[in-house]
Short mmCIF file of C-alpha atoms in Angstrom, two decimals:
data_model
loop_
_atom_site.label_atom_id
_atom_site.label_comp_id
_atom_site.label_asym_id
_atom_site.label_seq_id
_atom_site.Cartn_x
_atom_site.Cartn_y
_atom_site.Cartn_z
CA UNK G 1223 -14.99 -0.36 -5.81
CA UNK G 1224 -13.42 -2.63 -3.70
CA UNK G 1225 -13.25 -2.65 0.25
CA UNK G 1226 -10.53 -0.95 2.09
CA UNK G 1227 -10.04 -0.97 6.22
CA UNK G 1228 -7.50 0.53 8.09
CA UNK G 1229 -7.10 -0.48 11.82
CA UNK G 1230 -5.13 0.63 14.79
CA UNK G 1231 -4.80 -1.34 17.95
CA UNK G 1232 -7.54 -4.72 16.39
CA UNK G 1233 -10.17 -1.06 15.80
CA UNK G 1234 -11.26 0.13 12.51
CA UNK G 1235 -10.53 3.70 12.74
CA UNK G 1236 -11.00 6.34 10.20
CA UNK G 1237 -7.54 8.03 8.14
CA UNK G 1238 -7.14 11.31 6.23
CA UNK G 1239 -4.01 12.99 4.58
CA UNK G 1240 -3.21 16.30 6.66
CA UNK G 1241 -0.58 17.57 4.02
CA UNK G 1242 1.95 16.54 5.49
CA UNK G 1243 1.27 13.01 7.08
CA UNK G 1244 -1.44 10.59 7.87
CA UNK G 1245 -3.85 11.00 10.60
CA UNK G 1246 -6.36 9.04 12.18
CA UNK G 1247 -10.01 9.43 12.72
CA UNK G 1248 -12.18 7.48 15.53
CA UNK G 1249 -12.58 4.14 15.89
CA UNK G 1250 -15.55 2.84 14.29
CA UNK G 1251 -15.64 -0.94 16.34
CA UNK G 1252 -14.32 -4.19 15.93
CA UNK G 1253 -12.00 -5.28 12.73
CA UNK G 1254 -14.27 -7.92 10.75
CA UNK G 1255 -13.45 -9.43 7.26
CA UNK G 1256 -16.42 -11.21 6.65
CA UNK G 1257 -17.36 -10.18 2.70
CA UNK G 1258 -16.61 -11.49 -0.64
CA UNK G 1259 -14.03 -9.96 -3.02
CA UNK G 1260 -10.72 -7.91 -2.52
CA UNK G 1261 -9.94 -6.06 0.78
CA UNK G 1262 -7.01 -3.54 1.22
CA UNK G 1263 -6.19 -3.65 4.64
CA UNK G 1264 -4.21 -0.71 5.78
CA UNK G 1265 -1.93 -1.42 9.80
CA UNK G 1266 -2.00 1.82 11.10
CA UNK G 1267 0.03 0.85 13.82
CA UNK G 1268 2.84 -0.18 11.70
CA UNK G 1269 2.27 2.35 9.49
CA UNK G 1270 2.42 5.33 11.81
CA UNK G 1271 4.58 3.99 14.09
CA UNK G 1272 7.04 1.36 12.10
CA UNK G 1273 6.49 -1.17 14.01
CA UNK G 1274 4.54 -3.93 11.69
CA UNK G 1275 2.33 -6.56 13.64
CA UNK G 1276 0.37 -8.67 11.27
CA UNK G 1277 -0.36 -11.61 13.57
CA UNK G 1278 -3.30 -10.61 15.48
CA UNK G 1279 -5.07 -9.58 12.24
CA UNK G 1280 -7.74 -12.42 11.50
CA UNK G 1281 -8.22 -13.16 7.90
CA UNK G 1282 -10.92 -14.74 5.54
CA UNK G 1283 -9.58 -16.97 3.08
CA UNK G 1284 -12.02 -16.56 0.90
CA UNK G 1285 -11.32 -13.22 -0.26
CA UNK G 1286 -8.03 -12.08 -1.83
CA UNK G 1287 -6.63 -9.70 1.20
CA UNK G 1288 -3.90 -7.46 0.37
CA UNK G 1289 -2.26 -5.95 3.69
CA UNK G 1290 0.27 -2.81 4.17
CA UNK G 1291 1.80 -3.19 7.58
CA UNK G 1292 3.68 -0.14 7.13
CA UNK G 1293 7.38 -1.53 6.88
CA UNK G 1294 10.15 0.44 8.24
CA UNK G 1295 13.00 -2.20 6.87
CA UNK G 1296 14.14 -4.48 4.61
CA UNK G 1297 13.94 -7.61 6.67
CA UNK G 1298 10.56 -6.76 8.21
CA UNK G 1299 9.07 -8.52 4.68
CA UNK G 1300 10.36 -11.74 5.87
CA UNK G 1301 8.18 -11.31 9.14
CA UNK G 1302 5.17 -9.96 7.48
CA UNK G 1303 5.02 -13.31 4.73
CA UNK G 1304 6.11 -15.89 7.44
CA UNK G 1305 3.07 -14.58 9.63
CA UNK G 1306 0.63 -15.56 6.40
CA UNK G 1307 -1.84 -12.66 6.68
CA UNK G 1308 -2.76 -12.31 2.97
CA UNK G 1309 -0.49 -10.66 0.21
CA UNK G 1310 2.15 -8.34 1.59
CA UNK G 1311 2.74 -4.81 0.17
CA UNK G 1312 5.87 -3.57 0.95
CA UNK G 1313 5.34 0.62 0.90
CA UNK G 1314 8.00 3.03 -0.63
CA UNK G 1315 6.68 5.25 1.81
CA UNK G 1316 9.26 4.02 4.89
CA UNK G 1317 12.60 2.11 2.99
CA UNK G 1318 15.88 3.60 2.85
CA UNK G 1319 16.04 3.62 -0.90
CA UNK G 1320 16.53 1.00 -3.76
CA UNK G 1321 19.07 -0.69 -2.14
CA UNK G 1322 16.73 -1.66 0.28
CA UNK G 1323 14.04 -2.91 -1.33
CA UNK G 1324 16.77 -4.98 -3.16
CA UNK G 1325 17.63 -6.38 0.09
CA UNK G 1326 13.90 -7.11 0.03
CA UNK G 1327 13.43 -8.68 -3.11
CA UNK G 1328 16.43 -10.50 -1.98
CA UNK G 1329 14.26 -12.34 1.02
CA UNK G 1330 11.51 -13.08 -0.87
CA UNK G 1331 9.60 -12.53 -4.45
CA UNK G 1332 7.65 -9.76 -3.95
CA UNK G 1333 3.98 -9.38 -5.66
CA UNK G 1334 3.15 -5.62 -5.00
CA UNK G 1335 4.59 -2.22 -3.53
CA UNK G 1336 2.56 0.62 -2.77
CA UNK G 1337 3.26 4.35 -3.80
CA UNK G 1338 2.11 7.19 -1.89
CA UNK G 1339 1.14 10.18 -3.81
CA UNK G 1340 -0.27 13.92 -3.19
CA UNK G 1341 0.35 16.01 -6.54
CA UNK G 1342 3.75 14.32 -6.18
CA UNK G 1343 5.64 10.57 -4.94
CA UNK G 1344 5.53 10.65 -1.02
CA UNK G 1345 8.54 9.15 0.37
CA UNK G 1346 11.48 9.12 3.22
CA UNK G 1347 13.87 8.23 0.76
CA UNK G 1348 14.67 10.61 -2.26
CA UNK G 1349 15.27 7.52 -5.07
CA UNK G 1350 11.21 7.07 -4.12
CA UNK G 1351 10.59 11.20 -5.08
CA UNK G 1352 10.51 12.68 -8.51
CA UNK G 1353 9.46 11.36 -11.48
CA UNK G 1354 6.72 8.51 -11.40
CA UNK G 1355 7.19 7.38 -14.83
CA UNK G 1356 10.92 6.52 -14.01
CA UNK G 1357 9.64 4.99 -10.49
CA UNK G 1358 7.49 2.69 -12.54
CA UNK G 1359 10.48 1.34 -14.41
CA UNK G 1360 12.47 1.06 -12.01
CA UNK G 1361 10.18 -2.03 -10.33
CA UNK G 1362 9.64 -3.05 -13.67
CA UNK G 1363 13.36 -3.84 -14.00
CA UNK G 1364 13.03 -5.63 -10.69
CA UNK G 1365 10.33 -7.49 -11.75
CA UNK G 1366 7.32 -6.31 -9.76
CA UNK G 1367 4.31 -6.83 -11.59
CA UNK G 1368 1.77 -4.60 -9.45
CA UNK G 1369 1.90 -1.36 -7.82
CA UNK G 1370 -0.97 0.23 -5.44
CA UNK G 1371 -1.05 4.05 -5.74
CA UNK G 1372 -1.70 5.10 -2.05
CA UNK G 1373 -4.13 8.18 -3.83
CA UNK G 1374 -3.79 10.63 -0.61
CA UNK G 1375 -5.27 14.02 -1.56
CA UNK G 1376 -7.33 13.16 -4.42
CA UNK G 1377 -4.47 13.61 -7.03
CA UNK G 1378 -3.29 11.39 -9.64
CA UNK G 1379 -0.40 10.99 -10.88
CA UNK G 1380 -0.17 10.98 -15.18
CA UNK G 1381 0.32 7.35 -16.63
CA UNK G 1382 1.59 6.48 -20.08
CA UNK G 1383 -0.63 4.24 -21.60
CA UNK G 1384 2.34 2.20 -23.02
CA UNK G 1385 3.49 2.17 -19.09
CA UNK G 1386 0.46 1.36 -17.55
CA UNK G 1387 -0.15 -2.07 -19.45
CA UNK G 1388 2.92 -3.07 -18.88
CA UNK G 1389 2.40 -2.93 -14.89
CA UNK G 1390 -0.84 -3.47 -12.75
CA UNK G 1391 -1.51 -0.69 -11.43
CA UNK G 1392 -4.33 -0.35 -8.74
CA UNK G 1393 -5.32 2.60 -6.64
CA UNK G 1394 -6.35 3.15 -2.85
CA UNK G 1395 -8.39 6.25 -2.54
CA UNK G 1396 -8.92 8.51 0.71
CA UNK G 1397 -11.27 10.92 -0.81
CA UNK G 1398 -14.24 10.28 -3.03
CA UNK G 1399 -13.90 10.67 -6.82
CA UNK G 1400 -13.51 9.26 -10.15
CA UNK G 1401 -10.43 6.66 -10.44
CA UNK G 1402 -8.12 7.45 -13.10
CA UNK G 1403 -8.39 5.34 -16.53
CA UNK G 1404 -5.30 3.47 -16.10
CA UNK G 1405 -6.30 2.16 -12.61
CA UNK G 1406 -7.01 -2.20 -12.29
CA UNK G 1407 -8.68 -2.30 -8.82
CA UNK G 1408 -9.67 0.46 -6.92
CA UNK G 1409 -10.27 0.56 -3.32
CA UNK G 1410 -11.96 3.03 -1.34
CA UNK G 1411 -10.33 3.82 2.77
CA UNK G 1412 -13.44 5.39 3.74
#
């Protein structure tokens, strides 16, 4: 598995899925990205509180670091790639539907959005709910070759094989567990 922080305020701190939203544990000490390998790093502060912020965060360039600042809008991807803090994921979680991640994709090619899921898509925006299958398409048609699946209760969503090589599809998990078969990376928010 590969490593997974989240952070709020330069702390690591510790998140779990409530049911209903995301809540955060104690802070465990200073954010440090020394390692080898992929890291998922997780900006609880934008992500709780839509306000994104990835300058502070230091970075290692040797490792591949993927970051979800926890956009609220559209043009907060320009922000997040001119401040050149690792590969941004813009989240389904927070956007006002597929017009706006069009306005998105519209600032800049995007390499990755993140899904939320528990039993079901978790979203603000009702084109992000329902069926995952037809989800999947959909950024296929936009061209976005990699999605992470924001795993929040331990559930997984059901993948066509056909689908799932056709997109990357990697997972962050809150809970312990086996990944599903059609995962690529899989990174652990312990």
């Amino acid at each position: 598995m590969a490593e997974a922080v989240a952070y709020l305020n330069n702390r690591r701190v510790s998140v779990a899925w409530n049911g209903e939203r995301l809540v955060t544990g104690r802070a465990d000490g200073p954010l440090e990205f020394d390692g080898e390998g992929s890291l998922l790093v997780w900006d609880l502060r934008g992500i709780l509180k839509n306000r994104p912020a990835p300058g502070p965060l230091p970075l290692n360039p040797k490792r591949e670091t993927l970051v979800d600042s926890g956009m609220a809008w559209g043009e907060d991807v320009i922000d997040a790639i001119m401040a050149d803090r690792g590969s941004v994921i813009v989240p389904l979680r927070s956007l006002r539907g597929w017009g706006e991640l069009d306005e998105a994709l519209a600032y800049a090619e995007l390499e990755m959005v993140s899904l939320d899921w528990a039993e079901e898509p978790v979203a603000a925006h009702a084109d992000f709910q329902g069926d995952v299958v037809e989800l999947l398409r959909q950024l296929l048609r936009r061209n976005i070759p990699r999605v992470m699946v924001n795993c929040l209760d331990g559930s997984f969503p059901f993948i066509p094989a056909g689908l799932s090589g056709s997109v990357r599809l990697d997972v962050a998990m809150l809970t312990d567990g086996h990944p599903p078969n059609w995962a690529g990376e899989v990174f652990h928010l312990g």
